[in-house]
Coordinates of C-alpha atoms (C1' of nucleotides) in Angstrom, one line a residue:
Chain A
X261 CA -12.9 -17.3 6.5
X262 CA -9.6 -16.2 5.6
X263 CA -7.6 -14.4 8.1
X264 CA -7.2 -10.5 7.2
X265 CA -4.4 -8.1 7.8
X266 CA -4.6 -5.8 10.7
X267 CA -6.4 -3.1 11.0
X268 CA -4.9 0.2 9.6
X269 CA -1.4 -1.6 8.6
X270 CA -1.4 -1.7 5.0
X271 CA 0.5 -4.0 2.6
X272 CA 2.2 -2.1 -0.3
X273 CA 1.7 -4.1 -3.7
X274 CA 3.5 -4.5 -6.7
X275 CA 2.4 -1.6 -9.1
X276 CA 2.6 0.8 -5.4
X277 CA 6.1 -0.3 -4.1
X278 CA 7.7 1.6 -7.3
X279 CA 6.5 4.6 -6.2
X280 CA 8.0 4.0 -3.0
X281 CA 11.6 3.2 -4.2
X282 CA 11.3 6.4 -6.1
X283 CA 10.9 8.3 -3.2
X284 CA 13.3 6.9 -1.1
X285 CA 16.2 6.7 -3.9
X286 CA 15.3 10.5 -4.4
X287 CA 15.8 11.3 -0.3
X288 CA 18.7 9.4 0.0
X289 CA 20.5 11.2 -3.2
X290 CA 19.4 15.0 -1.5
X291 CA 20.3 14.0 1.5
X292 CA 24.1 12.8 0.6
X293 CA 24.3 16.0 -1.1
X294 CA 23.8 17.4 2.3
X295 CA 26.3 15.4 3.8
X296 CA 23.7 13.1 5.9
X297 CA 24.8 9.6 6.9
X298 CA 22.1 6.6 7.8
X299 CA 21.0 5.1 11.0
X300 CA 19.0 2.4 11.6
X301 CA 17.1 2.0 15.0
X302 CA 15.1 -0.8 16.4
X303 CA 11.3 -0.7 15.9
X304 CA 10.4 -0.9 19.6
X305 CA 12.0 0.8 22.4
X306 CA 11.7 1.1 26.2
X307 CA 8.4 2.7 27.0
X308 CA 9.6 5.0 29.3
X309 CA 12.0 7.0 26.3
X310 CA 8.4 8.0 24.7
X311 CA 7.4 9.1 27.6
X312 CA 10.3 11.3 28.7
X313 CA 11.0 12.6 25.2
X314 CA 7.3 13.1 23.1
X315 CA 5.6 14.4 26.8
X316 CA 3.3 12.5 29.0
X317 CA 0.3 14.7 28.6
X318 CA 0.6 14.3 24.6
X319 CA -1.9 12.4 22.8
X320 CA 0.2 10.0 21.6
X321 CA 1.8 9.0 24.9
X322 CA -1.5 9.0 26.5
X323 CA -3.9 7.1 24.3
X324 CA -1.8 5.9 20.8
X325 CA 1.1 4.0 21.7
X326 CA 1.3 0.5 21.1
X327 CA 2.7 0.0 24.8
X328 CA 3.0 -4.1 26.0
X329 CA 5.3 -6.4 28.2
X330 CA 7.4 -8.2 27.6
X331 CA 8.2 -11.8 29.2
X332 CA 10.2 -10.6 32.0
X333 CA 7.7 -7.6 32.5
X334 CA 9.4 -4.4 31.0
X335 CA 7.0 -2.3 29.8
X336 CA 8.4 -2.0 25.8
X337 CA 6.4 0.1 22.9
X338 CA 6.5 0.1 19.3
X339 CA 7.8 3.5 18.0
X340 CA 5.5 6.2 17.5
X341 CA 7.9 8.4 15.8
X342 CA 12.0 8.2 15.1
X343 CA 13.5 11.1 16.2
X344 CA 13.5 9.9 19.9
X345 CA 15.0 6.7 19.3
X346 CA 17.5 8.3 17.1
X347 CA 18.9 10.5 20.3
X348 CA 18.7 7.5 22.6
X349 CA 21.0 5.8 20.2
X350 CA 23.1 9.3 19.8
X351 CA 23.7 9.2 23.8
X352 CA 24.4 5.6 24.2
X353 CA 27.0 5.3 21.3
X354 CA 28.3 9.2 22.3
X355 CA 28.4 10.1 18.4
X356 CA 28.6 13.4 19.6
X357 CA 32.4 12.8 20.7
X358 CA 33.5 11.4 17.0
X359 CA 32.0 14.9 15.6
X360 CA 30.7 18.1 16.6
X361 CA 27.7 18.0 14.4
X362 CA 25.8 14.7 13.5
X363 CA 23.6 14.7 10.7
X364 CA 21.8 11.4 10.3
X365 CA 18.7 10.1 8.2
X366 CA 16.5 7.3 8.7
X367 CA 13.8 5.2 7.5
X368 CA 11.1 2.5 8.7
X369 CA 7.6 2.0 9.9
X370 CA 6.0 4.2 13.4
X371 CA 3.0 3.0 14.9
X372 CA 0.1 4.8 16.7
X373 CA -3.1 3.1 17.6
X374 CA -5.3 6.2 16.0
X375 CA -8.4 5.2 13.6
X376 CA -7.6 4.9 10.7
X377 CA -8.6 7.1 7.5
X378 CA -7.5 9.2 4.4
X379 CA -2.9 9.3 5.1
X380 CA -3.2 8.5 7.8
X381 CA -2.8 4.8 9.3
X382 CA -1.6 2.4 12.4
X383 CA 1.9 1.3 10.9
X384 CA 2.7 4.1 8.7
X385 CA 6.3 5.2 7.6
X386 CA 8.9 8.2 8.1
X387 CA 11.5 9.2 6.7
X388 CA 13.4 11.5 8.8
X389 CA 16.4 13.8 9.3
X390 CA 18.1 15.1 12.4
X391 CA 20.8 17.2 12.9
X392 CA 22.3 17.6 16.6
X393 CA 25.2 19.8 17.9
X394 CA 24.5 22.8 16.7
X395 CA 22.2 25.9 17.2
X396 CA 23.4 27.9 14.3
X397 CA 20.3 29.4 12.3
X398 CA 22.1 28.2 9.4
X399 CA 21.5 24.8 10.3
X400 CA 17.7 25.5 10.9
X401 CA 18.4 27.0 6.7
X402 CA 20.0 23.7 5.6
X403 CA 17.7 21.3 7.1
X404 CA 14.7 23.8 5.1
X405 CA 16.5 23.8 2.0
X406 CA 17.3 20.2 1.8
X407 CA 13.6 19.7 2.7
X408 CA 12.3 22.2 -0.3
X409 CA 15.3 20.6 -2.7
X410 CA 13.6 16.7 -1.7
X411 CA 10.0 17.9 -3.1
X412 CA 11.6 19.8 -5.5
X413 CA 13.4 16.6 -7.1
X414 CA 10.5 14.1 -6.3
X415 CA 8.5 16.3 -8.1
X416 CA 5.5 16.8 -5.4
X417 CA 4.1 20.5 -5.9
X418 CA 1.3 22.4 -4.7
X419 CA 3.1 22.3 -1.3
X420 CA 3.7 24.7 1.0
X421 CA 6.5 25.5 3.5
X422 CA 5.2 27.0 6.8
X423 CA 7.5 28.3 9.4
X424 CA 6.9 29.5 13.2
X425 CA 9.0 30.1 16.4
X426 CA 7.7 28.3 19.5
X427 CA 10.4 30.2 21.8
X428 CA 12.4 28.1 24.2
X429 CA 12.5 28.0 28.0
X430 CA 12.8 31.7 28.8
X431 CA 10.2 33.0 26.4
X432 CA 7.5 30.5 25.8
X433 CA 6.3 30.5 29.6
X434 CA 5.4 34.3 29.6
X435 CA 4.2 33.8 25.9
X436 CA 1.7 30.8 27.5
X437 CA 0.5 32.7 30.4
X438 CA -0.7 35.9 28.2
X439 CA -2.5 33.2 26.2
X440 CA -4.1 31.3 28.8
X441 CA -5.4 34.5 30.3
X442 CA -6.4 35.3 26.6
X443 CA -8.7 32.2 26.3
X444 CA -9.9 32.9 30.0
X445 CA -12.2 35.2 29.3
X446 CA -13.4 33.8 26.3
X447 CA -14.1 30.6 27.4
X448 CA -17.9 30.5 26.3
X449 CA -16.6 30.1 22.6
X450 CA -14.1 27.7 22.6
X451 CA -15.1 24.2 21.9
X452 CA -15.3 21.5 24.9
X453 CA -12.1 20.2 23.8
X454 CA -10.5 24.0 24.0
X455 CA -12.4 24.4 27.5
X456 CA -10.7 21.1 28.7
X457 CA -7.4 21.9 27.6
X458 CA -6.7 25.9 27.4
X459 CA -4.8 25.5 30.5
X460 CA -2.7 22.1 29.5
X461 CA -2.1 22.8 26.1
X462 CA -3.4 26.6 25.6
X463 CA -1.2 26.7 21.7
X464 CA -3.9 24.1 20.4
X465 CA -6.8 26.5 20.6
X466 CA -5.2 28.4 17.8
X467 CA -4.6 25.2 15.6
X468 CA -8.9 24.3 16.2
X469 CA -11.1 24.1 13.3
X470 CA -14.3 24.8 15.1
X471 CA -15.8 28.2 14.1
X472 CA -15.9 29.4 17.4
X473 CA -12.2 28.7 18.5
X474 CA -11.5 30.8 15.2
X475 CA -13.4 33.5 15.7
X476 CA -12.3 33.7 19.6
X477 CA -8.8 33.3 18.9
X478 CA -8.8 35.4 16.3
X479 CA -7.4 38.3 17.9
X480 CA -4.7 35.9 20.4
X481 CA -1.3 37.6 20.4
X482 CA 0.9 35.6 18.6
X483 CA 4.4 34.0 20.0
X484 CA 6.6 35.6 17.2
X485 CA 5.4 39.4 18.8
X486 CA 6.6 37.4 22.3
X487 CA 9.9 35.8 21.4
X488 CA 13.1 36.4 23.9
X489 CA 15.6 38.8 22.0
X490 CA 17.9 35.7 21.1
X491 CA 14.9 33.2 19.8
X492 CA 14.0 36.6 17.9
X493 CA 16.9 36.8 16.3
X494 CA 17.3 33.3 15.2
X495 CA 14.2 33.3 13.4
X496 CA 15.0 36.8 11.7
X497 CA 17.9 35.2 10.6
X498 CA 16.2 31.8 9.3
X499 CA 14.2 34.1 7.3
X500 CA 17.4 35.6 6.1
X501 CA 18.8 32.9 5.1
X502 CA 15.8 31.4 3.4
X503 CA 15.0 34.4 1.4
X504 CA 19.1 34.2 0.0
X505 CA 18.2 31.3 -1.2
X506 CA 15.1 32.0 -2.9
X507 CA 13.2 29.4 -1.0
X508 CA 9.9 30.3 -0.7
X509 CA 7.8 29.6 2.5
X510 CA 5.3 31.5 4.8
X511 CA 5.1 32.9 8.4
X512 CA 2.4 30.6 10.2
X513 CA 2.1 31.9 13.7
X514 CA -0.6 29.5 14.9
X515 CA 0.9 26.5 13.8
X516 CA 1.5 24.1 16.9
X517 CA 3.3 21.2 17.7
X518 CA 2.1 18.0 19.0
X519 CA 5.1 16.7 20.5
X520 CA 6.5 18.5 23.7
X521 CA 10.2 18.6 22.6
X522 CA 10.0 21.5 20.1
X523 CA 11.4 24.6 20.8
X524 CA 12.3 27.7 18.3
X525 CA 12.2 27.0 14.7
X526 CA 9.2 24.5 13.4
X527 CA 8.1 24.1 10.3
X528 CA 5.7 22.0 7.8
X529 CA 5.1 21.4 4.2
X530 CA 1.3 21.2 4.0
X531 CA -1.1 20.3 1.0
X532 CA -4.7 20.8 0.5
X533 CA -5.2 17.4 -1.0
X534 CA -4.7 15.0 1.0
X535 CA -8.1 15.7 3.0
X536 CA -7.9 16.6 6.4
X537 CA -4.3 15.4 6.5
X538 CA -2.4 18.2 5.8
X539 CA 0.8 18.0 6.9
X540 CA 3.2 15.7 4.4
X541 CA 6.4 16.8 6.5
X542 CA 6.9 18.2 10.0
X543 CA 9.6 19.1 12.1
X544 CA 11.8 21.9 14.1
X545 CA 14.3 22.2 16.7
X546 CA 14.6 20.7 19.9
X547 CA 17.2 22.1 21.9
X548 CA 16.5 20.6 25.4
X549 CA 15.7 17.2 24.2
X550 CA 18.8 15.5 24.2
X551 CA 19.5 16.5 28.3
X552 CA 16.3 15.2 28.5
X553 CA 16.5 11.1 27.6
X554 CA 20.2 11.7 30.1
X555 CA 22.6 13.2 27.4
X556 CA 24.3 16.0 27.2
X557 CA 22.7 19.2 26.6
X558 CA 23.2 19.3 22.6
X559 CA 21.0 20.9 20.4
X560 CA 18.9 19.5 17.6
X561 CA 16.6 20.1 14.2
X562 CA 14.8 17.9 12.2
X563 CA 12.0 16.5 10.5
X564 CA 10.2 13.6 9.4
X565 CA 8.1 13.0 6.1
X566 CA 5.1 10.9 5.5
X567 CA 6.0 8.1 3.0
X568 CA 1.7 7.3 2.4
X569 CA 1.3 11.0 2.3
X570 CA 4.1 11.4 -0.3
X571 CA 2.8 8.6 -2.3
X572 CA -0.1 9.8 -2.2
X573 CA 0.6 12.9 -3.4
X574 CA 2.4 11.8 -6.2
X575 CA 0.3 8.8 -7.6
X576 CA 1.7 6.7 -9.9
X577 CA 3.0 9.0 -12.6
X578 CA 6.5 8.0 -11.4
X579 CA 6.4 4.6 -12.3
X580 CA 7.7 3.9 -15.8
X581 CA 7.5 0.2 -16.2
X582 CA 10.4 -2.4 -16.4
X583 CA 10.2 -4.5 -19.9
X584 CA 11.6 -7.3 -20.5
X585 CA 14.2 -7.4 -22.8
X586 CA 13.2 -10.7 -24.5
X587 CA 10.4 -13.3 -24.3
X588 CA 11.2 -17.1 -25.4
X589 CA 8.4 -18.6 -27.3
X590 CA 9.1 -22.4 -27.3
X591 CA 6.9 -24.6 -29.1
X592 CA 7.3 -27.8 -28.3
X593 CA 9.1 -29.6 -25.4
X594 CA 12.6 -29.7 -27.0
X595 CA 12.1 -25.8 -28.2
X596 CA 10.9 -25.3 -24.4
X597 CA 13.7 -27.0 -22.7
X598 CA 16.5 -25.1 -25.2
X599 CA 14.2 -21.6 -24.6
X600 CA 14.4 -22.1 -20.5
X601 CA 18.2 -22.8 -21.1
X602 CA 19.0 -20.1 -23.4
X603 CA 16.7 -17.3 -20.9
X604 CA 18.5 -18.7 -17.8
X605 CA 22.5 -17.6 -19.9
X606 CA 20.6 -14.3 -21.0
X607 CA 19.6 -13.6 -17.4
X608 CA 22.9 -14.4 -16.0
X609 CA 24.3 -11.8 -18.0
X610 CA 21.7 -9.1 -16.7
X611 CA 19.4 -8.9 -19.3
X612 CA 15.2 -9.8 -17.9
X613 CA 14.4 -12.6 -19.9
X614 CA 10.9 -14.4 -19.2
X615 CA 9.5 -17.0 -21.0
X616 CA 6.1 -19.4 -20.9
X617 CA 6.1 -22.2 -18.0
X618 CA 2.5 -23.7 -19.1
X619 CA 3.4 -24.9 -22.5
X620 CA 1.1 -22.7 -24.5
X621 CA 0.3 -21.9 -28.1
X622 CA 2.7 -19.9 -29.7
X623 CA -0.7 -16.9 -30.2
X624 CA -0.9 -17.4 -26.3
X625 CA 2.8 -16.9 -25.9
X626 CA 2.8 -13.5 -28.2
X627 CA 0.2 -12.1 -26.4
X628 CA 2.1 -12.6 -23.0
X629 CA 5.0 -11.2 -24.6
X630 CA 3.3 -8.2 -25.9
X631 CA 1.6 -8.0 -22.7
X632 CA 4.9 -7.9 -20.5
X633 CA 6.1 -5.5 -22.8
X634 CA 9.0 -7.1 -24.0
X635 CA 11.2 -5.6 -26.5
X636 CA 12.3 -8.8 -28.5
X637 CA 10.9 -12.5 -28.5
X638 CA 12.6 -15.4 -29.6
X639 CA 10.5 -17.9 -31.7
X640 CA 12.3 -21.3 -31.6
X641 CA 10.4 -24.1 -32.9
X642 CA 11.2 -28.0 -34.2
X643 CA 12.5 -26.8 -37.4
X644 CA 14.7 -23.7 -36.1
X645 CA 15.7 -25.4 -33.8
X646 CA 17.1 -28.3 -35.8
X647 CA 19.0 -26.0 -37.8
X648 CA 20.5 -24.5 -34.6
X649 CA 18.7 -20.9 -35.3
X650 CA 16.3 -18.8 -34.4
X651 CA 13.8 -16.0 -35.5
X652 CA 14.5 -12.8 -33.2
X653 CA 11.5 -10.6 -33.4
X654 CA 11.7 -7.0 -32.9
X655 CA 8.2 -6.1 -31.1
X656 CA 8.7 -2.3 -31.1
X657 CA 9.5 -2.4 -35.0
X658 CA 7.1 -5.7 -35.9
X659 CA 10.4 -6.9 -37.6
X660 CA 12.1 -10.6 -37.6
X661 CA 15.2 -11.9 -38.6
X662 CA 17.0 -15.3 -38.1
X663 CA 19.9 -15.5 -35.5
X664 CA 21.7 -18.3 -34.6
X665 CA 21.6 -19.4 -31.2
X666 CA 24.8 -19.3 -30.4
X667 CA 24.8 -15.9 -31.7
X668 CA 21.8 -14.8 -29.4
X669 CA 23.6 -13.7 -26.6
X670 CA 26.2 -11.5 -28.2
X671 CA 23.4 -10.0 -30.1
X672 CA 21.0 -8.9 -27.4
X673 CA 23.9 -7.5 -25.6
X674 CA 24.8 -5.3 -28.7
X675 CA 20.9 -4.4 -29.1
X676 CA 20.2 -3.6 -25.3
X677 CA 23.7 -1.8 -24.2
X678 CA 23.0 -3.8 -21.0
X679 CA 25.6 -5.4 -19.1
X680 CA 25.7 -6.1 -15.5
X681 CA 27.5 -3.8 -14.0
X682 CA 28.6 -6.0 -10.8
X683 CA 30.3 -8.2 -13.5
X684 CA 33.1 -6.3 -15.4
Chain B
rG162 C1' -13.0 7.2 21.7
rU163 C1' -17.5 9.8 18.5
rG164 C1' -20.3 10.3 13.9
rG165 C1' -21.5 9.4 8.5
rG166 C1' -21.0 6.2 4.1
rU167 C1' -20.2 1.5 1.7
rG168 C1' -19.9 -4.1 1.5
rU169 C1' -22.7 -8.2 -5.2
rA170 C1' -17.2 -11.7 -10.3
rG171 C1' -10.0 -10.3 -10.1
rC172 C1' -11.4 -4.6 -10.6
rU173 C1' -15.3 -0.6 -11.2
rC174 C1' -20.2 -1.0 -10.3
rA175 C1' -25.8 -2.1 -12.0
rG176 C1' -29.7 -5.1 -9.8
rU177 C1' -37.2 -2.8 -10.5
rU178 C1' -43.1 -3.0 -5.7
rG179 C1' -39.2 -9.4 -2.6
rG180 C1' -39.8 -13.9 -8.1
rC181 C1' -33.7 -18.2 -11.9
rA182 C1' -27.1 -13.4 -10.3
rG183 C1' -25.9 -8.9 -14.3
rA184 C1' -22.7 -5.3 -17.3
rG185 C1' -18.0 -3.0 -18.6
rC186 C1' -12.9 -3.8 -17.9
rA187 C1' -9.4 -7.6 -16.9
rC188 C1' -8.4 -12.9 -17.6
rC189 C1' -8.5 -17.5 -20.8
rG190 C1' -9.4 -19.8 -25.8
rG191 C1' -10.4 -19.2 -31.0
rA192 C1' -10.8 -16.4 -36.1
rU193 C1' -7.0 -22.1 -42.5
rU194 C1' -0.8 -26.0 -39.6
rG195 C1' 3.8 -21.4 -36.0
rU196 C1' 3.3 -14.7 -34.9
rG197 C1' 1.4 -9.6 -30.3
rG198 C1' -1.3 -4.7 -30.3
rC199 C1' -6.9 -3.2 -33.5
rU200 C1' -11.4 -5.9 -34.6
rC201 C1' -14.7 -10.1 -34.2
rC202 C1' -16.5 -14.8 -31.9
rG203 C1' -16.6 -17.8 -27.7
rG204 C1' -15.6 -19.2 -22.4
rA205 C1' -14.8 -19.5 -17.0
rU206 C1' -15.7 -16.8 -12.5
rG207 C1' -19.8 -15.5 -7.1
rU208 C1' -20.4 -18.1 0.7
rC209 C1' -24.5 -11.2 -2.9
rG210 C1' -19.2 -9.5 4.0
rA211 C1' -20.9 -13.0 8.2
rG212 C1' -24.9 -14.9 11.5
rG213 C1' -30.0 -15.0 12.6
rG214 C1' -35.3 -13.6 11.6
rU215 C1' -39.9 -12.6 8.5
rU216 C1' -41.8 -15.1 3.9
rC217 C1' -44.2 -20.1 -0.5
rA218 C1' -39.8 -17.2 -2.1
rA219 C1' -34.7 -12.5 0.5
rG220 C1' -28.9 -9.4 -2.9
rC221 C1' -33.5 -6.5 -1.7
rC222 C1' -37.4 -6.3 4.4
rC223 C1' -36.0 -6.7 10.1
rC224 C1' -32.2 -7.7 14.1
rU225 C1' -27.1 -8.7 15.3
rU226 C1' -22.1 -8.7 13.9
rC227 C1' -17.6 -7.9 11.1
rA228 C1' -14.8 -5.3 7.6
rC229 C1' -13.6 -1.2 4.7
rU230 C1' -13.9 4.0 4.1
rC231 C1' -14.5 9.3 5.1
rA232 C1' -14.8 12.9 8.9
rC233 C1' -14.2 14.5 14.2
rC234 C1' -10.1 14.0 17.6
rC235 C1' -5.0 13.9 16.7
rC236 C1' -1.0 13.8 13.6
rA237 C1' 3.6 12.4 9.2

RNA sequence: GUGGGUGUAGCUCAGUUGGCAGAGCACCGGAUUGUGGCUCCGGAUGUCGAGGGUUCAAGCCCCUUCACUCACCCCA
């Protein structure tokens, strides 16, 4: 029996991997634009930095981190998600002392043990922003707009951007109080999972799907009537700022978060069809978590995207396919051995060349050629090639004419425009 | 962790009350010497997920197991 891949941690084929590139070409251009520099973090980090940062009593930290030890017994963990590692490296290499503000971007596979189904996986991949230093609402605006410009140039629509305010320190505990004592009396309707939790994590009863956690919470006050004066504020002015620039988004008030860290501003861009997934980018500020991994107490914002959820979402339709510029068809040894010769100068000068390795007929060879999709072929046989010429035939066009060969390069580079541009 | 669905050719899937393993697509070859697409003709391909059981006989029935998948949970 052959020995299978691992559960949930999917390879990404030829045919699938274009639609990846496109995606990450198209985040990295936005991004620039919004003056966002890359970092690259290791995939596995001290346990204990998941811990402090995500929240003990999350799900993730409690049942879906790929936790181990390693040989001289630290207890090490494959990352469940980037932002964290992203501020550990912050604090350790004090990029907050080269620049007020640090906006950085980054890219690579998280894990979480979770079953797997429809988006969602074991290894899966992020592609995140962060930007730390400053609490400006206008920075909550940038990181949205740069978010809604990203799906606007890759091209995913029917999304939608959701916003909320969590509150911070000095609002959120009065907020949570009024709610526990909200569910406490309704506690017949929730769901067992509500029951077990309404004191721990009161906010998810208003994210359940069960009918009765709807209907009971229903009539929950909502944080944004809660907010502190300054957290009130900063989302009124979030709003602002969105609405100057015509992004459009809407007011969530029961959207929760399942990471601890977030405080004020959060936000998601959700779709209806990706099944039950619905969330193909999340993120918001967290203003405490830096001073919490042992930094100093800098402010932050960002988000992460899905990459499977994104490529979902946009199939394959991106993928134009690469053709060949020319296909050698040999026929005969001496024919083959001038054809792999002749490819090998074409392809040195940047132009895809294939040709046949299995000494075919020359039928068999057009078919591959038409097949690949190639845009010329080159039919050299015993004759032709004793004459020191060629017949170049234009697929596109079903026209042939003779070249010489030592004509062939100049002539493709004059018919294709294509030079490499690492050579001039 | 819990529940449902599905495992048959490279892919998508048929397969009758248990009786020789099938189709379409894809692939390969051919249709007057060396010319693609369209058409026509021909060809190869299987551990029927795995293991066990019942039976003269199992893709089909029974048991076990594994994988995939969707949903719950949770999340990107």
């Amino acid at each position: 029996m052959s020995i299978a891949g691992i559960k949930g941690m999917n390879d990404i084929l030829p045919g699938e991997v274009e639609t990846w590139q496109f995606l990450e070409k198209t985040a990295r251009e936005v991004f620039r634009t919004y003056g966002f520099s890359e970092i690259r973090v290791p995939v596995v980090e001290k346990t204990e930095l998941f811990c402090r940062s995500i929240g003990e009593t999350t799900d993730i930290v409690e049942k879906e981190m790929y936790s181990f030890e390693d040989r001289s017994g630290n207890s090490i963990s494959l990352r469940p998600e980037g932002t964290a590692p992203v501020m550990r490296a912050l604090v350790q290499h004090k990029l907050y002392n080269l620049d007020s503000i640090n906006k950085l971007y980054y890219s690579g596979p998280m894990f979480r043990y979770e079953r797997p189904q429809k988006g969602r996986y074991r290894q899966f991949h992020q592609l995140g922003a962060e930007v730390v230093g400053v609490d400006d609402p206008k920075v909550d605006a940038q990181v949205l707009a740069m978010l809604d410009q990203f799906f606007q140039e890759a091209g995913i629509a029917d999304v939608e951007l959701q916003i909320n305010s969590l509150g911070c320190p000095e609002c959120r505990p009065a907020y949570r109080d009024l709610l526990v004592a909200y569910l406490e009396v309704r506690l017949e309707s929730l769901c067992d999972d509500c029951k077990r939790r309404y004191r721990t994590n009161p906010l998810r009863a208003l994210d359940c799907k069960s009918t009765g956690c709807k209907a009971a919470t229903a009539e929950a006050p909502s944080v944004l009537a809660h907010l502190c004066c300054g957290c009130d504020t900063h989302f009124g002015k979030v709003r602002g700022y969105l609405d100057g620039m015509n992004i459009p988004y809407a007011v969530n008030d029961r959207m929760v978060r399942g990471l601890d860290y977030y405080t004020k501003t959060t936000f998601e861009m959700v779709t209806t069809r990706l099944g039950s997934q619905n969330a193909v980018a999340a993120g918001g500020r967290y203003d405490g978590l830096v001073k919490q991994i042992g930094g100093p107490a800098l402010s932050g914002i960002g988000f992460a995207m899905g990459l499977e959820r994104l490529a979902l979402l946009k199939g394959d339709e991106a993928v134009v396919r690469d053709r060949p510029e020319i296909f050698l068809a040999g026929l005969g040894e001496a024919a083959s051995d001038r054809s792999f010769l002749l490819m090998q100068e074409l392809q040195r000068q940047g132009l895809r060349a294939e040709m046949d390795f299995e000494g075919r007929s020359l039928k068999s060879q057009m078919r591959r050629a038409d097949k690949l999709g190639a845009r010329y072929v080159l039919i050299l046989g015993e004759d032709e090639l004793s004459r020191g010429g060629a017949e170049l035939r234009d697929m596109d066009a079903a026209t042939q004419e003779d070249v010489q060969l030592d004509q062939l390069l100049s002539v493709m580079i004059e018919r294709c425009g294509l030079v490499r541009r690492d050579k001039a």
